[in-house]
Structure formats: structure tokens, C-alpha cells
Amino acid sequence: MPRTSRTVFLLLSLLLLPAVAILPTVSASDAADNNAADRFRRRDRELSFGDTTREQILETRERRRKQLKNMVLDARKKLADHAAGEITLTPEKKKALEDQMDIFQRKLNTMKDELEDWEIERLIARESDRAELRRQRSAASRRISDEI
């Protein structure tokens, strides 16, 4: 081993050795808590791959509606500030803001109507398919990292 590598190894050993000595031991109650945490993470992982319930889809839709409203208001404010002379926008930037505001407003108008049951079922089926695909990809990536 070259001298510099050996020196670095010795320094790291000296620095990490005290940390190894103070590692906590695991009691039976801690192990039970860890098992409960693992079960929760596993259940949470199953749910975290997409909106697969009616409530989740409706919550996401409402959250997106609020987000679009804020984006329209922000674009309007920037255009009003530009018109008042408080900020200066390039013609390209002004045109882009106007186009974005129009797009966001049209999307909001389509979201005013409530979703029908068949639309919600279609979204649930699509999200379930996508969730399964993401779950498979995630499992495959874990297998690859375990092999490395």
C-alpha cells in the first residue's frame, strides 16, 4: 500500500473507531418498533405509487385547481405590473405570459365541471396500471443495486 493511502486509512480508522464503539444496541422492544415501522413503510410504499382511490383523485384535482388559479393570478399580476410600468417585460416574455394565462384559464374552465363516475373509474384504472409499472421498476432497480 502506498504511504499516502496507508496514512489516509490510518486516519480514517482512528476517526471512525470511536464512532463504532458508541453504536447503540437493539433491544427487543426496539426490534418490535422497527418491525412496525417496516410494516408501515411497506404499506406506505404500496400507496405511494399513485392516486388509486376516488378520494385521492378528487384531492389531487382540487389541489391542481388551486394551483392553476394561483398561476393565473400570478400571470395577471405580472402583466398588470408591466402595464403600470413597475416591471419591464420583453415582448417575448409578455406574449409567453399572456399565452400561459390563456392556457391556465382554459384548463380551469374545463375543471369547473365535476368528474362523472366513469371518468373517475377510468382515472383509477390508469393510475393503478401506472402504479404497478412504477412498483415493478422500483423492485427491478432494487434487485440491480443488490447485485452490485
CSV table of C-alpha atoms in Angstrom, one decimal:
chain,number,residue,atom,x,y,z
A,1,MET,CA,0.0,0.0,0.0
A,2,PRO,CA,1.4,3.4,-0.9
A,3,ARG,CA,2.4,5.6,2.0
A,4,THR,CA,-0.4,8.2,1.4
A,5,SER,CA,-3.1,5.6,1.1
A,6,ARG,CA,-1.9,3.9,4.3
A,7,THR,CA,-1.9,7.3,6.1
A,8,VAL,CA,-5.4,8.1,5.0
A,9,PHE,CA,-6.5,4.6,6.0
A,10,LEU,CA,-5.0,5.0,9.5
A,11,LEU,CA,-6.5,8.5,9.9
A,12,LEU,CA,-9.9,7.2,8.9
A,13,SER,CA,-9.6,4.2,11.2
A,14,LEU,CA,-8.8,6.5,14.1
A,15,LEU,CA,-11.6,8.8,13.3
A,16,LEU,CA,-14.2,6.1,12.9
A,17,LEU,CA,-13.2,3.8,15.6
A,18,PRO,CA,-14.7,5.9,18.4
A,19,ALA,CA,-18.0,6.1,16.5
A,20,VAL,CA,-18.2,2.3,16.2
A,21,ALA,CA,-17.7,1.9,19.9
A,22,ILE,CA,-20.7,4.0,20.8
A,23,LEU,CA,-23.2,2.3,18.4
A,24,PRO,CA,-26.4,1.6,20.3
A,25,THR,CA,-27.6,-2.0,20.9
A,26,VAL,CA,-31.0,-3.1,19.8
A,27,SER,CA,-33.4,-4.3,22.5
A,28,ALA,CA,-36.5,-6.5,21.9
A,29,SER,CA,-38.9,-3.5,22.1
A,30,ASP,CA,-36.7,-1.6,19.6
A,31,ALA,CA,-36.9,-4.6,17.3
A,32,ALA,CA,-40.6,-4.7,17.6
A,33,ASP,CA,-40.8,-1.0,16.9
A,34,ASN,CA,-38.6,-1.5,13.8
A,35,ASN,CA,-40.9,-4.3,12.6
A,36,ALA,CA,-43.9,-2.0,13.0
A,37,ALA,CA,-42.0,0.8,11.2
A,38,ASP,CA,-41.1,-1.7,8.4
A,39,ARG,CA,-44.8,-2.7,8.0
A,40,PHE,CA,-45.8,1.0,7.9
A,41,ARG,CA,-43.1,1.8,5.3
A,42,ARG,CA,-44.2,-1.3,3.2
A,43,ARG,CA,-47.9,-0.2,3.4
A,44,ASP,CA,-46.9,3.4,2.6
A,45,ARG,CA,-44.8,2.2,-0.3
A,46,GLU,CA,-47.8,0.4,-1.7
A,47,LEU,CA,-49.9,3.5,-1.5
A,48,SER,CA,-47.2,5.9,-2.7
A,49,PHE,CA,-47.1,4.8,-6.3
A,50,GLY,CA,-50.1,6.9,-7.4
A,51,ASP,CA,-53.6,8.1,-6.8
A,52,THR,CA,-55.6,4.9,-6.8
A,53,THR,CA,-58.6,5.8,-4.8
A,54,ARG,CA,-61.5,8.1,-5.6
A,55,GLU,CA,-60.6,10.4,-2.7
A,56,GLN,CA,-57.0,10.7,-3.8
A,57,ILE,CA,-58.0,11.6,-7.3
A,58,LEU,CA,-60.5,14.2,-6.2
A,59,GLU,CA,-58.0,15.7,-3.7
A,60,THR,CA,-55.3,15.9,-6.4
A,61,ARG,CA,-57.8,17.5,-8.8
A,62,GLU,CA,-58.7,20.1,-6.2
A,63,ARG,CA,-55.1,20.8,-5.4
A,64,ARG,CA,-54.3,21.2,-9.1
A,65,ARG,CA,-57.3,23.6,-9.5
A,66,LYS,CA,-56.0,25.8,-6.7
A,67,GLN,CA,-52.5,25.7,-8.2
A,68,LEU,CA,-53.8,26.8,-11.6
A,69,LYS,CA,-55.8,29.6,-10.0
A,70,ASN,CA,-52.6,30.9,-8.3
A,71,MET,CA,-50.7,30.6,-11.6
A,72,VAL,CA,-53.4,32.7,-13.4
A,73,LEU,CA,-53.4,35.3,-10.7
A,74,ASP,CA,-49.6,35.5,-10.8
A,75,ALA,CA,-49.5,35.9,-14.6
A,76,ARG,CA,-52.2,38.6,-14.3
A,77,LYS,CA,-50.2,40.4,-11.6
A,78,LYS,CA,-47.1,40.4,-13.7
A,79,LEU,CA,-48.9,41.7,-16.7
A,80,ALA,CA,-50.6,44.4,-14.6
A,81,ASP,CA,-47.2,45.4,-13.2
A,82,HIS,CA,-45.8,45.6,-16.7
A,83,ALA,CA,-48.7,47.8,-17.8
A,84,ALA,CA,-48.2,50.0,-14.8
A,85,GLY,CA,-44.5,50.3,-15.5
A,86,GLU,CA,-43.4,48.7,-12.3
A,87,ILE,CA,-41.6,45.9,-14.2
A,88,THR,CA,-40.4,45.7,-17.7
A,89,LEU,CA,-41.1,42.6,-19.7
A,90,THR,CA,-39.6,41.8,-23.1
A,91,PRO,CA,-42.2,41.4,-25.9
A,92,GLU,CA,-41.5,37.6,-25.9
A,93,LYS,CA,-41.9,37.3,-22.2
A,94,LYS,CA,-45.1,39.3,-22.3
A,95,LYS,CA,-46.5,37.1,-25.1
A,96,ALA,CA,-45.5,34.0,-23.2
A,97,LEU,CA,-47.3,35.2,-20.0
A,98,GLU,CA,-50.4,36.0,-22.0
A,99,ASP,CA,-50.4,32.6,-23.7
A,100,GLN,CA,-49.8,30.8,-20.3
A,101,MET,CA,-52.6,32.7,-18.7
A,102,ASP,CA,-54.9,31.8,-21.5
A,103,ILE,CA,-53.9,28.1,-21.3
A,104,PHE,CA,-54.3,28.0,-17.5
A,105,GLN,CA,-57.7,29.8,-17.7
A,106,ARG,CA,-59.0,27.3,-20.3
A,107,LYS,CA,-57.8,24.4,-18.2
A,108,LEU,CA,-59.5,25.9,-15.1
A,109,ASN,CA,-62.7,26.2,-17.1
A,110,THR,CA,-62.6,22.5,-18.0
A,111,MET,CA,-62.0,21.7,-14.4
A,112,LYS,CA,-65.1,23.5,-13.2
A,113,ASP,CA,-67.4,20.6,-14.1
A,114,GLU,CA,-67.4,17.7,-11.6
A,115,LEU,CA,-66.0,14.4,-12.8
A,116,GLU,CA,-68.5,11.8,-13.6
A,117,ASP,CA,-68.2,8.3,-12.1
A,118,TRP,CA,-67.0,6.7,-15.4
A,119,GLU,CA,-64.2,9.3,-15.6
A,120,ILE,CA,-63.1,8.6,-12.1
A,121,GLU,CA,-63.1,4.9,-12.7
A,122,ARG,CA,-61.0,5.4,-15.8
A,123,LEU,CA,-58.5,7.6,-13.9
A,124,ILE,CA,-58.3,4.9,-11.1
A,125,ALA,CA,-57.7,2.2,-13.7
A,126,ARG,CA,-55.0,4.3,-15.4
A,127,GLU,CA,-53.3,5.2,-12.1
A,128,SER,CA,-53.4,1.6,-10.9
A,129,ASP,CA,-51.7,0.5,-14.1
A,130,ARG,CA,-49.1,3.2,-13.8
A,131,ALA,CA,-48.5,2.4,-10.1
A,132,GLU,CA,-47.9,-1.2,-10.9
A,133,LEU,CA,-45.4,-0.3,-13.6
A,134,ARG,CA,-43.6,2.1,-11.1
A,135,ARG,CA,-43.7,-0.7,-8.5
A,136,GLN,CA,-42.1,-3.2,-10.9
A,137,ARG,CA,-39.4,-0.7,-12.0
A,138,SER,CA,-38.6,0.1,-8.4
A,139,ALA,CA,-38.3,-3.6,-7.5
A,140,ALA,CA,-36.1,-4.1,-10.5
A,141,SER,CA,-33.8,-1.2,-9.6
A,142,ARG,CA,-33.5,-2.6,-6.0
A,143,ARG,CA,-32.5,-6.0,-7.4
A,144,ILE,CA,-29.9,-4.4,-9.6
A,145,SER,CA,-28.4,-2.4,-6.7
A,146,ASP,CA,-28.4,-5.5,-4.6
A,147,GLU,CA,-26.4,-7.4,-7.2
A,148,ILE,CA,-23.8,-4.6,-7.4
